[in-house]
């Protein structure tokens, strides 16, 4: 009965193979129960490799094989074909037919290196069951059936985007059906992605949650550590190879790094979210919705300040509460404003002159505005601007600036809200500035919070996508970890935990190093949501450990120094004893077991890999395993998946780093000393005044979200390893009241990145005929 449930998936995949011009023949290698009439009749006769199912048409060599060696296939004597994975009757048939045509056939091996050494015009691949050793890049889908594919040799040397395109994703409707969604819970955006409605949470409220696993990393370097790739490889291993329900929860990439210095963020190699172009470009428009909502607030602030400065109380009141057919009436959001002022009336005519003045005048202090405009582009020249220079603004100009869109408080709210109602409440209580009398002014006071909820009503739904091996992924929210809290949404995690069930796994990624993304996941996201992780996967690379162990600096576009190419056990040891040890210790502050995932690169030697795994255990990791998901997909992370499963089964001792009732300064100091390793903190006079204001306004009990460089445990980007003996400077402090945290800016940290001399966009282009994107990653 379970087998028969695969038939629709097989039929769907066969239909794709029928239409794919790259596929010259298909051989059905299925369990007898799956060889139904529907399956057999779906396969196109011209692609049927053995023809054994077609009554009255017995043959040894089918049209599919003959087509392979015909005019559009391999036809010239002396040419070479490599057979990979072919066995038994299929292998004999292929070799006999090809050799009759004068074609030389070679047996291929599982490794890409061995294939690259053989000069040939074609690779003929017989893809067996998922637990075989054939490279996963050639598997048309994770479904357990076989096909003969004729593919070029390039997949083993392709770019990430070419690997992504070589795989045809399942329709999102099929994926949704596989993970247990009802048709009414899905809102498709084309064929490959869909929003998932939050009503799913209510339907599955009695379903037990699965295990939550957090992927973090050591302090990143320009060489790249591959947290997203590890996350995807791990879920591919859990689902496709260990047969456990699993979900990946990732953030939506910002256009800033996509066109700036980093490029795409869909993973890499054979551990990717696909289609990677859609993942990296716009997706379902959530960041655009955040930009629109954020800038609506900014426009409302400046417009309100202008109107208050140029109109009398009476004129303001008449315009804010206009007479319609002779009747004045407060809107619901204006009644909310009256309640905040302590006024119980709902009749405009009943307000005294003093009450009218209090109602119409927010009296924002221009020097204490905390809200900035945003754009999702790295644009350094918007860090400080002057607005209001047109004559129509009557001289009401002021200095302000832009943040990158993913640093908007609205992005943080999207990531932390647990439903549409909660998001509406959080949007309403966002503080945009302070009045001249010292009162916080909110988005609700501006009258804009309802409109913000309308702009964000679709963005709050997570987006469903899939990995190369067809395992499900939620993509939602995208706050940076160095200038925000750096985690995907609470809703994505909660929905995924219900869908995987008690024995399943949800793997969610935190941004940058454990000192930033992981600390904020525990201190902010876990507090807001009640989520509790069962294990932490700490990603490291030999190359990054060498840099933290004293290796030379690297720069984009320059040749890699020999230290990162040749074996150097001394540098590896230094990196393990400094940065890796410290990041493991940070996880232990929260009582969570750590599994170190060593993301293996081709320059790593066996001795270096063994050394990292041994020293990681000595530094307190529960397990440490090398991972080969980039080259092998999920099959390359099976050992990691087993280690994560064992760590998740261990008793949990999760705890918070600090109590929220501590003074704001003491919470900042606790993070600086216990997490970063600082001796103390140094507050600027501005930061001291801001903290005093927030405590007076009643915001003392909020957790802390540090804005700090991701390139060092300290505030100094060039200080690698585990720096000590430094004082952490706090330049200014902001309050994200709607999101629910205090937001100190450390040192010279900027909330608007800049473009490098040679941005990624130099390599990105579009073919106007095929509409294919090149150079994205």
XYZ file of C-alpha atoms in Angstrom:
777
model
C 0.000 0.000 0.000
C 2.837 2.395 0.851
C 4.562 1.539 -2.447
C 1.508 2.451 -4.486
C 1.638 5.944 -3.020
C 4.776 6.511 -5.113
C 3.015 5.877 -8.431
C 1.827 9.497 -8.981
C 5.361 10.740 -8.305
C 6.855 8.228 -10.733
C 4.319 9.150 -13.401
C 5.096 12.845 -12.907
C 8.839 12.215 -13.197
C 8.424 10.006 -16.274
C 6.435 12.765 -17.940
C 9.316 15.172 -17.356
C 11.812 12.669 -18.754
C 9.612 12.173 -21.826
C 9.748 15.915 -22.509
C 13.434 16.405 -21.686
C 15.468 16.408 -24.941
C 18.629 15.601 -22.969
C 17.196 12.211 -21.967
C 17.664 9.740 -24.820
C 16.389 6.623 -23.033
C 14.747 5.404 -19.826
C 15.122 1.997 -18.212
C 12.546 1.157 -15.542
C 14.174 -0.579 -12.601
C 11.289 -0.722 -10.141
C 9.767 -3.004 -7.558
C 7.080 -5.221 -9.187
C 4.344 -3.495 -7.205
C 5.242 -0.200 -8.882
C 5.080 -1.531 -12.456
C 1.445 -0.583 -12.851
C -0.295 -0.073 -16.178
C -0.322 3.646 -15.522
C 3.457 3.735 -15.069
C 4.164 1.542 -18.111
C 1.856 3.490 -20.409
C 3.339 6.831 -19.332
C 6.815 6.013 -20.662
C 7.146 7.205 -24.268
C 7.834 4.250 -26.643
C 10.727 6.072 -28.317
C 12.489 6.332 -24.954
C 11.708 2.822 -23.677
C 15.104 1.181 -23.202
C 14.138 -2.517 -23.118
C 10.564 -2.661 -24.400
C 9.777 -5.702 -22.249
C 6.447 -4.260 -21.089
C 4.972 -3.602 -24.514
C 2.913 -6.559 -25.765
C 3.825 -7.782 -29.238
C 6.996 -5.651 -29.330
C 9.748 -7.908 -27.919
C 13.192 -6.556 -28.698
C 16.673 -6.515 -27.249
C 17.617 -3.009 -28.326
C 14.950 -0.374 -27.953
C 14.477 2.890 -29.867
C 15.954 4.750 -26.900
C 19.275 2.933 -27.205
C 19.289 3.120 -30.980
C 18.584 6.845 -30.751
C 21.576 7.177 -28.467
C 23.815 5.788 -31.214
C 21.914 7.366 -34.084
C 22.307 10.653 -35.959
C 21.784 12.818 -32.868
C 23.753 10.561 -30.561
C 27.198 8.939 -30.783
C 27.752 7.945 -34.400
C 31.432 8.310 -35.277
C 33.816 5.377 -35.095
C 36.584 5.669 -32.556
C 34.662 7.975 -30.204
C 34.425 7.116 -26.533
C 31.489 6.753 -24.139
C 31.867 6.286 -20.385
C 29.243 4.022 -18.762
C 28.525 4.944 -15.145
C 26.403 2.722 -12.926
C 25.218 0.472 -15.769
C 24.966 -3.187 -14.822
C 23.460 -6.474 -15.893
C 21.333 -6.576 -19.033
C 21.408 -2.819 -19.464
C 25.203 -2.727 -19.436
C 25.470 -5.619 -21.923
C 22.898 -4.032 -24.244
C 24.584 -0.659 -24.207
C 28.094 -2.003 -24.751
C 27.080 -4.407 -27.534
C 25.136 -1.827 -29.498
C 27.759 0.891 -29.137
C 30.648 -1.381 -30.005
C 28.783 -2.536 -33.137
C 28.888 1.113 -34.218
C 32.650 1.320 -33.603
C 32.279 3.255 -30.339
C 34.773 2.591 -27.531
C 33.037 2.057 -24.159
C 34.704 2.535 -20.810
C 33.503 1.723 -17.312
C 33.248 4.850 -15.190
C 33.830 5.099 -11.463
C 31.992 7.017 -8.791
C 34.495 9.824 -8.392
C 34.335 12.937 -10.509
C 38.125 12.997 -10.719
C 38.282 9.637 -12.502
C 35.706 10.797 -15.052
C 37.474 14.057 -15.682
C 40.607 12.111 -16.651
C 38.769 10.302 -19.485
C 38.254 12.082 -22.794
C 34.834 11.272 -24.172
C 31.901 12.718 -26.050
C 29.235 11.358 -23.749
C 28.591 9.963 -20.302
C 25.834 7.375 -20.130
C 24.544 7.070 -16.578
C 22.326 4.379 -15.133
C 21.059 5.877 -11.889
C 20.318 3.232 -9.243
C 18.672 3.446 -5.845
C 19.490 6.445 -3.618
C 21.905 4.551 -1.351
C 24.310 3.760 -4.189
C 27.603 5.474 -4.867
C 26.638 7.258 -8.088
C 27.103 11.046 -7.833
C 23.796 12.600 -6.746
C 24.070 15.327 -9.353
C 22.962 12.842 -11.971
C 19.856 11.725 -10.100
C 16.811 13.353 -11.715
C 14.913 13.247 -8.403
C 15.093 11.551 -5.005
C 12.398 9.080 -6.047
C 13.564 5.429 -5.797
C 13.555 4.417 -9.435
C 16.068 4.351 -12.266
C 16.562 6.006 -15.624
C 19.264 6.010 -18.277
C 20.415 9.606 -18.755
C 22.716 10.929 -21.422
C 24.434 13.991 -19.941
C 27.574 15.998 -20.703
C 30.595 15.586 -18.460
C 30.281 19.192 -17.270
C 28.192 18.534 -14.122
C 31.372 17.574 -12.252
C 33.022 20.880 -13.066
C 29.993 23.161 -13.302
C 29.215 26.297 -11.353
C 26.563 26.174 -8.650
C 23.984 27.730 -10.928
C 24.599 25.096 -13.628
C 24.257 22.304 -11.064
C 20.993 23.852 -9.946
C 19.675 23.971 -13.498
C 20.663 20.366 -14.182
C 18.062 19.212 -11.669
C 14.359 19.585 -12.405
C 12.535 20.350 -9.154
C 9.280 18.648 -8.287
C 6.242 20.850 -8.608
C 5.583 22.694 -5.385
C 2.102 21.121 -5.266
C 3.678 17.658 -5.285
C 6.149 18.662 -2.575
C 3.321 20.084 -0.477
C 1.356 16.862 -0.801
C 4.401 14.818 0.255
C 4.899 16.802 3.468
C 1.227 16.683 4.422
C -0.172 20.061 3.382
C -3.757 20.401 2.248
C -4.424 22.144 -1.094
C -6.080 25.069 0.668
C -2.956 25.666 2.784
C -0.804 26.448 -0.244
C -0.516 29.670 -2.269
C 1.693 28.849 -5.296
C 3.997 31.481 -6.790
C 4.674 29.772 -10.115
C 5.770 26.129 -10.308
C 8.669 26.048 -7.845
C 7.663 27.970 -4.739
C 4.595 28.760 -2.662
C 3.488 30.573 0.442
C 2.142 28.376 3.237
C -0.874 29.656 5.149
C -0.650 29.994 8.900
C -3.919 28.080 9.368
C -1.678 25.008 9.204
C -0.506 25.721 12.766
C -4.051 25.535 14.085
C -4.770 22.305 12.204
C -1.618 20.637 13.563
C -1.705 22.096 17.064
C -2.049 18.622 18.640
C 0.872 17.252 16.600
C 4.050 16.827 18.717
C 7.030 18.917 17.668
C 10.168 17.443 16.167
C 13.780 18.151 17.151
C 15.140 21.644 16.536
C 18.792 21.795 15.439
C 20.647 25.093 15.097
C 23.498 25.500 12.603
C 26.038 28.155 13.607
C 29.724 28.586 12.835
C 33.138 29.706 13.929
C 34.051 33.330 13.245
C 33.743 33.695 9.453
C 36.582 34.672 7.149
C 36.672 35.902 3.534
C 37.359 32.275 2.555
C 33.785 31.236 3.387
C 32.698 28.563 5.854
C 29.508 27.247 4.223
C 26.817 27.228 6.942
C 23.989 27.240 4.410
C 25.631 24.421 2.470
C 26.003 22.385 5.672
C 22.379 23.064 6.602
C 21.134 21.824 3.239
C 23.509 18.862 3.108
C 22.381 17.832 6.577
C 18.670 17.832 5.737
C 19.375 15.984 2.493
C 21.205 13.346 4.520
C 18.472 13.101 7.150
C 15.610 12.812 4.649
C 16.995 11.155 1.534
C 19.479 8.810 3.203
C 18.445 8.178 6.834
C 14.750 8.311 5.865
C 13.869 10.743 8.660
C 11.417 13.615 8.197
C 13.432 16.808 8.065
C 13.052 20.451 7.101
C 15.562 23.219 6.500
C 14.665 26.755 7.612
C 16.723 29.446 5.886
C 16.663 33.205 5.575
C 15.834 34.985 2.340
C 18.989 36.489 0.799
C 19.315 40.252 0.641
C 20.033 41.954 -2.655
C 22.891 43.727 -0.855
C 25.361 40.812 -0.732
C 23.857 39.157 -3.827
C 25.041 42.087 -5.955
C 27.786 43.191 -3.556
C 30.613 40.985 -2.353
C 29.162 37.606 -1.345
C 26.964 36.532 -4.237
C 24.102 34.074 -3.889
C 23.228 32.265 -0.671
C 21.387 29.114 -1.744
C 24.114 26.730 -0.586
C 26.570 25.300 -3.068
C 27.666 22.297 -5.087
C 25.254 19.415 -4.585
C 23.743 20.904 -1.414
C 21.541 23.717 -2.698
C 18.051 25.128 -2.602
C 16.633 25.123 -6.113
C 15.936 26.933 -8.322
C 18.772 29.048 -6.971
C 17.956 32.026 -9.225
C 14.494 32.299 -7.700
C 15.893 31.794 -4.197
C 18.364 34.673 -4.611
C 16.274 37.145 -6.622
C 13.112 38.630 -5.100
C 11.610 35.207 -4.189
C 8.010 36.084 -3.217
C 8.672 39.776 -2.570
C 8.909 39.785 1.241
C 11.874 42.176 1.373
C 10.095 44.541 -0.999
C 7.069 44.507 1.315
C 9.328 45.357 4.259
C 10.934 48.192 2.296
C 7.528 49.613 1.390
C 6.252 49.387 4.968
C 9.409 50.852 6.508
C 9.468 53.803 4.126
C 5.770 54.477 4.640
C 6.608 55.051 8.316
C 9.476 57.375 7.351
C 7.231 59.358 5.009
C 4.548 59.607 7.713
C 7.077 60.973 10.221
C 8.345 63.798 8.005
C 4.872 64.673 6.741
C 3.488 64.840 10.280
C 6.350 67.044 11.476
C 5.797 69.411 8.536
C 2.030 69.663 9.073
C 2.377 70.208 12.814
C 4.916 72.964 12.191
C 2.738 74.804 9.671
C -0.824 74.429 10.995
C -2.841 75.472 14.047
C -4.358 72.928 16.427
C -7.808 73.518 14.962
C -6.665 73.130 11.347
C -4.801 69.938 12.219
C -7.837 68.499 14.006
C -10.190 69.359 11.142
C -7.913 67.606 8.657
C -7.132 64.592 10.864
C -10.821 64.117 11.728
C -12.592 65.444 8.623
C -16.299 66.147 8.450
C -18.030 63.673 6.124
C -21.642 64.579 5.324
C -21.557 66.887 8.312
C -20.320 64.220 10.755
C -16.883 63.938 12.334
C -15.795 60.487 13.428
C -12.589 59.045 14.893
C -11.106 56.081 13.042
C -10.293 52.992 15.178
C -6.577 53.811 15.112
C -7.311 57.337 16.339
C -9.370 55.937 19.207
C -6.303 53.875 20.112
C -4.315 57.138 20.212
C -6.944 58.674 22.527
C -6.693 55.692 24.879
C -2.903 56.104 25.058
C -3.567 59.702 26.139
C -5.960 58.480 28.827
C -9.060 59.805 27.082
C -12.191 57.614 27.067
C -14.334 59.684 24.689
C -15.242 58.604 21.161
C -16.981 61.863 20.242
C -14.756 64.452 18.462
C -16.920 67.333 19.631
C -16.403 66.415 23.299
C -12.651 67.157 23.350
C -11.458 70.273 25.126
C -8.935 72.579 23.472
C -6.161 71.064 25.615
C -7.219 67.537 24.665
C -7.370 68.484 20.998
C -3.804 69.790 21.220
C -2.566 66.598 22.903
C -4.331 64.512 20.261
C -3.067 66.321 17.147
C 0.493 67.123 18.229
C 3.012 64.301 18.452
C 5.639 67.036 18.895
C 8.488 64.810 17.712
C 11.965 66.039 18.628
C 13.959 66.040 15.332
C 17.164 65.334 17.237
C 15.662 62.174 18.773
C 14.173 60.481 15.735
C 15.329 56.857 15.556
C 13.581 55.745 12.359
C 15.482 55.700 9.061
C 14.562 54.856 5.502
C 15.773 51.572 3.987
C 16.772 50.157 0.608
C 17.914 46.607 -0.172
C 21.138 47.671 -1.853
C 24.633 48.277 -0.502
C 24.697 52.060 -0.982
C 27.284 53.784 1.203
C 26.288 57.276 0.038
C 22.919 56.918 1.746
C 24.431 56.428 5.198
C 23.870 60.134 5.903
C 21.595 62.373 3.825
C 19.638 65.604 4.137
C 15.899 65.565 3.415
C 13.461 68.423 2.916
C 15.542 70.639 0.625
C 12.736 71.341 -1.866
C 11.023 74.712 -1.569
C 7.706 72.953 -0.968
C 9.036 71.712 2.393
C 9.289 75.324 3.594
C 12.760 75.032 5.081
C 12.007 71.969 7.201
C 15.139 70.033 6.310
C 16.990 67.623 8.561
C 19.793 65.075 8.504
C 18.852 61.419 8.368
C 20.070 58.278 6.601
C 19.287 54.883 5.157
C 19.762 51.392 6.570
C 19.819 48.281 4.429
C 16.304 46.797 4.286
C 17.173 43.640 6.209
C 18.220 45.839 9.165
C 14.726 47.319 9.401
C 12.863 46.679 12.630
C 9.998 45.435 10.457
C 12.268 42.620 9.237
C 12.990 41.685 12.843
C 9.257 41.723 13.599
C 8.585 39.449 10.623
C 11.153 37.008 11.987
C 9.865 37.068 15.588
C 6.066 37.322 15.238
C 4.038 34.163 15.924
C 0.998 35.175 13.870
C -0.750 37.970 12.020
C -2.302 39.377 15.197
C 1.032 39.400 17.015
C 2.689 41.086 14.038
C -0.016 43.796 14.026
C 0.572 44.476 17.734
C 4.352 44.593 17.283
C 4.090 46.968 14.319
C 1.864 49.275 16.353
C 4.309 49.556 19.258
C 7.392 50.354 17.156
C 8.956 53.516 18.584
C 9.988 55.986 15.876
C 11.287 58.761 18.110
C 10.748 60.778 21.243
C 8.597 63.867 21.809
C 10.082 67.057 23.176
C 8.507 66.139 26.520
C 10.347 62.799 26.556
C 7.474 60.492 25.565
C 8.048 57.642 23.090
C 6.114 58.080 19.830
C 4.916 54.891 18.159
C 3.708 53.822 14.719
C 0.228 53.619 16.269
C 0.496 57.286 17.293
C 1.335 58.107 13.674
C -1.818 56.252 12.591
C 0.117 54.014 10.184
C 0.208 50.621 11.933
C -2.910 49.215 10.254
C -1.538 50.097 6.826
C 1.735 48.380 7.742
C -0.112 45.185 8.612
C -1.854 45.307 5.236
C 1.480 45.672 3.430
C 2.897 42.729 5.408
C -0.086 40.353 5.342
C 1.427 38.043 2.709
C 5.036 38.435 3.795
C 4.248 36.772 7.129
C 3.640 33.435 5.381
C 6.802 31.297 4.952
C 7.839 30.315 1.433
C 8.140 26.601 0.594
C 10.975 25.441 -1.684
C 13.158 22.320 -1.995
C 16.746 21.097 -2.066
C 18.505 19.387 -4.966
C 17.391 16.048 -3.526
C 13.779 17.135 -3.181
C 13.675 17.682 0.583
C 11.533 20.585 1.850
C 12.816 24.029 2.797
C 11.123 27.033 4.370
C 12.632 30.359 3.301
C 11.485 33.231 5.466
C 12.756 36.569 6.783
C 16.335 37.709 6.323
C 17.833 39.777 9.155
C 21.641 40.091 9.104
C 23.296 38.731 12.242
C 25.873 41.501 12.559
C 23.314 44.346 12.521
C 20.118 42.497 13.524
C 19.296 39.162 15.172
C 20.247 37.040 12.187
C 17.751 34.173 12.182
C 14.896 32.956 10.019
C 11.365 33.246 11.319
C 9.745 31.775 14.398
C 6.771 30.828 12.228
C 8.892 28.848 9.752
C 10.479 26.880 12.608
C 7.131 26.235 14.300
C 5.391 25.133 11.099
C 8.269 22.853 10.198
C 8.410 21.309 13.690
C 4.746 20.330 13.379
C 5.158 18.946 9.871
C 8.136 16.683 10.672
C 6.488 15.180 13.769
C 7.984 13.852 16.991
C 10.910 11.931 15.446
C 11.686 14.468 12.724
C 14.283 17.219 12.533
C 14.113 20.923 11.727
C 17.511 22.391 10.890
C 17.523 26.172 11.189
C 20.497 28.405 10.441
C 21.849 31.314 12.487
C 23.913 34.000 10.787
C 27.687 34.343 11.066
C 29.577 33.022 14.111
C 28.181 31.488 17.278
C 29.031 34.721 19.135
C 26.500 36.619 17.027
C 23.778 34.569 15.313
C 23.673 31.731 17.834
C 23.737 34.013 20.878
C 20.866 36.046 19.445
C 18.947 32.889 18.539
C 19.078 31.805 22.182
C 18.735 35.209 23.873
C 16.084 36.719 21.579
C 14.371 34.142 19.370
C 14.082 31.416 22.018
C 12.738 33.943 24.533
C 10.157 35.288 22.102
C 8.976 31.889 20.857
C 9.479 29.301 23.564
C 11.554 27.243 21.107
C 14.320 25.099 22.578
C 17.095 23.577 20.455
C 18.201 19.995 20.985
C 21.673 20.446 19.454
C 24.007 22.945 17.797
C 25.975 22.162 14.652
C 29.115 24.326 14.612
C 30.546 24.682 11.102
C 34.304 25.005 10.651
C 36.765 24.742 7.789
C 40.457 23.930 7.801
C 41.171 27.127 5.868
C 39.324 29.359 8.362
C 40.998 27.636 11.304
C 44.382 28.318 9.694
C 43.537 32.015 9.512
C 42.451 32.044 13.161
C 45.645 30.183 13.987
C 47.806 32.987 12.583
C 47.574 32.541 8.815
C 47.972 35.545 6.494
C 45.098 37.758 5.440
C 43.412 37.112 2.103
C 41.681 39.474 -0.303
C 39.149 38.844 -3.047
C 40.685 38.303 -6.460
C 44.201 37.675 -5.134
C 45.891 34.261 -5.266
C 45.388 32.178 -2.128
C 48.556 32.125 0.037
C 50.324 28.776 0.188
C 49.438 28.377 3.868
C 45.830 27.707 2.824
C 46.739 25.251 0.081
C 49.582 23.234 1.642
C 49.326 21.139 4.784
C 50.038 23.188 7.910
C 49.149 21.408 11.131
C 50.567 24.178 13.319
C 48.120 26.789 11.987
C 45.232 24.336 12.262
C 46.111 23.615 15.872
C 46.256 27.334 16.664
C 42.815 27.931 15.167
C 41.276 25.001 17.048
C 42.745 26.060 20.388
C 41.545 29.644 19.934
C 38.430 30.319 17.881
C 36.943 26.816 17.699
C 37.382 26.278 21.426
C 35.810 29.642 22.240
C 32.785 29.079 19.988
C 32.166 25.653 21.557
C 32.379 27.281 24.990
C 29.784 29.881 23.944
C 27.324 27.118 23.033
C 27.982 25.435 26.370
C 27.048 28.696 28.162
C 23.500 27.895 27.022
C 23.712 24.187 27.951
C 23.381 22.833 24.398
C 25.444 19.895 23.012
C 27.714 20.745 20.080
C 28.480 18.730 16.962
C 31.350 20.169 14.912
C 30.817 19.858 11.147
C 34.108 20.180 9.289
C 33.183 21.419 5.817
C 35.864 19.716 3.713
C 37.606 21.461 0.806
C 39.738 19.726 -1.820
C 42.926 21.350 -0.438
C 42.399 19.792 3.012
C 44.715 16.892 3.799
C 43.767 13.738 5.703
C 46.087 14.742 8.565
C 44.471 18.191 8.865
C 40.967 16.722 8.832
C 41.830 14.152 11.501
C 43.525 16.814 13.625
C 40.471 19.123 13.599
C 38.126 16.282 14.557
C 40.393 15.170 17.406
C 40.959 18.681 18.793
C 37.250 19.541 18.531
C 36.475 16.653 20.876
C 39.189 17.844 23.257
C 37.619 21.332 23.177
C 34.270 19.956 24.350
C 32.348 18.988 21.229
C 30.120 15.949 21.591
C 31.109 14.831 18.088
C 33.179 16.127 15.171
C 32.800 14.797 11.652
C 34.106 15.705 8.190
C 31.385 16.576 5.672
C 31.468 16.143 1.881
C 28.003 17.434 0.968
C 29.373 20.006 -1.503
C 30.699 17.195 -3.712
C 28.298 14.375 -2.821
C 25.063 15.963 -1.645
C 23.261 14.335 1.271
C 25.336 11.178 0.953
C 28.371 13.246 1.971
C 26.746 14.294 5.267
C 25.299 10.996 6.495
C 27.879 10.765 9.282
C 26.945 14.295 10.398
C 23.254 13.379 10.321
C 23.879 10.367 12.557
C 25.896 12.488 15.004
C 23.130 15.116 15.125
C 20.510 12.439 15.732
C 22.511 11.060 18.674
C 23.182 14.535 20.123
C 19.495 15.439 19.892
C 18.574 12.358 21.885
C 20.811 13.418 24.791
C 19.261 15.184 27.822
C 18.804 18.925 27.292
C 20.039 21.520 29.794
C 19.160 24.720 27.969
C 19.518 27.959 29.933
C 19.614 31.683 29.208
C 22.780 33.751 29.554
C 21.198 36.578 31.558
C 17.957 37.567 33.245
C 16.015 40.219 31.368
C 15.326 42.208 34.543
C 19.021 43.085 34.816
C 19.883 46.724 33.954
C 20.548 47.283 30.271
C 24.212 48.106 30.903
C 24.746 44.869 32.841
C 23.178 42.781 30.078
C 25.498 44.384 27.527
C 28.464 43.795 29.831
C 27.504 40.131 30.331
C 27.497 39.488 26.572
C 30.768 41.381 26.094
C 32.603 39.509 28.831
C 31.163 35.997 28.678
C 30.595 35.686 24.923
C 33.168 37.972 23.284
C 35.901 37.681 25.932
C 36.158 41.451 26.629
C 37.486 42.834 29.884
C 34.701 45.417 30.057
C 32.581 47.815 28.000
C 32.993 51.556 27.375
C 29.808 53.565 26.800
C 29.922 56.814 24.861
C 28.077 59.753 26.469
C 25.413 59.385 23.767
C 24.962 55.685 24.559
C 24.685 56.426 28.294
C 21.982 59.030 27.665
C 20.050 56.710 25.343
C 20.125 53.841 27.849
C 18.877 56.173 30.562
C 16.012 57.291 28.311
C 14.966 53.709 27.478
C 14.967 52.676 31.116
C 12.882 55.717 32.037
C 10.421 54.810 29.271
C 9.988 51.304 30.718
C 12.095 49.253 28.295
C 14.671 47.966 30.781
C 13.496 44.328 30.620
C 14.127 43.820 26.895
C 16.919 41.461 25.721
C 19.987 42.761 23.893
C 20.765 42.540 20.162
C 24.373 43.612 19.637
C 25.376 45.153 16.288
C 28.996 44.065 15.972
C 31.442 43.034 13.264
C 31.117 39.379 12.279
C 34.809 39.089 11.395
C 36.106 38.883 14.958
C 34.961 37.933 18.439
C 35.980 41.480 19.334
C 34.963 44.774 17.717
C 38.199 44.808 15.680
C 37.720 42.921 12.368
C 41.426 42.123 11.976
C 41.703 40.406 15.379
C 41.301 36.720 14.623
C 41.384 33.712 16.932
C 40.027 34.509 20.404
C 41.153 38.043 21.353
C 41.467 39.022 25.023
C 42.423 42.131 26.960
C 40.154 44.532 25.077
C 37.362 46.915 26.063
C 34.223 46.824 23.927
C 33.133 50.353 22.837
C 29.391 51.047 22.642
C 28.882 54.025 20.329
C 25.104 54.373 20.353
C 22.049 52.387 21.461
C 18.759 52.020 19.613
C 15.525 50.439 20.780
C 13.489 48.094 18.583
C 10.423 48.059 20.792
C 8.125 46.319 18.312
C 10.667 43.560 17.720
C 11.358 43.467 21.430
C 15.062 44.174 21.954
C 17.616 46.886 22.708
C 20.067 47.418 19.893
C 23.607 48.659 20.839
C 25.986 49.569 18.002
C 29.544 48.503 18.756
C 32.447 50.667 17.594
C 32.158 51.846 13.994
C 29.547 49.265 12.985
C 27.393 50.522 10.106
C 23.822 49.480 9.324
C 24.315 50.263 5.623
C 27.052 48.216 3.889
C 28.967 49.608 0.926
C 29.893 48.136 -2.429
C 33.466 46.897 -2.944
C 35.638 48.079 -5.843
C 34.538 45.092 -7.906
C 31.004 44.048 -6.900
C 29.430 40.736 -7.902
C 27.232 42.487 -10.454
C 30.184 42.631 -12.878
C 29.617 38.916 -13.509
C 25.811 38.841 -13.599
C 23.962 38.993 -16.903
C 20.896 37.700 -18.738
C 20.654 35.909 -22.076
C 17.859 37.820 -23.877
C 16.876 34.746 -25.900
C 16.827 31.975 -23.280
C 16.336 34.336 -20.301
C 19.010 32.346 -18.462
C 20.926 34.198 -15.758
C 24.712 33.886 -15.675
C 27.250 34.761 -12.999
C 24.884 34.777 -10.035
C 27.122 32.363 -8.138
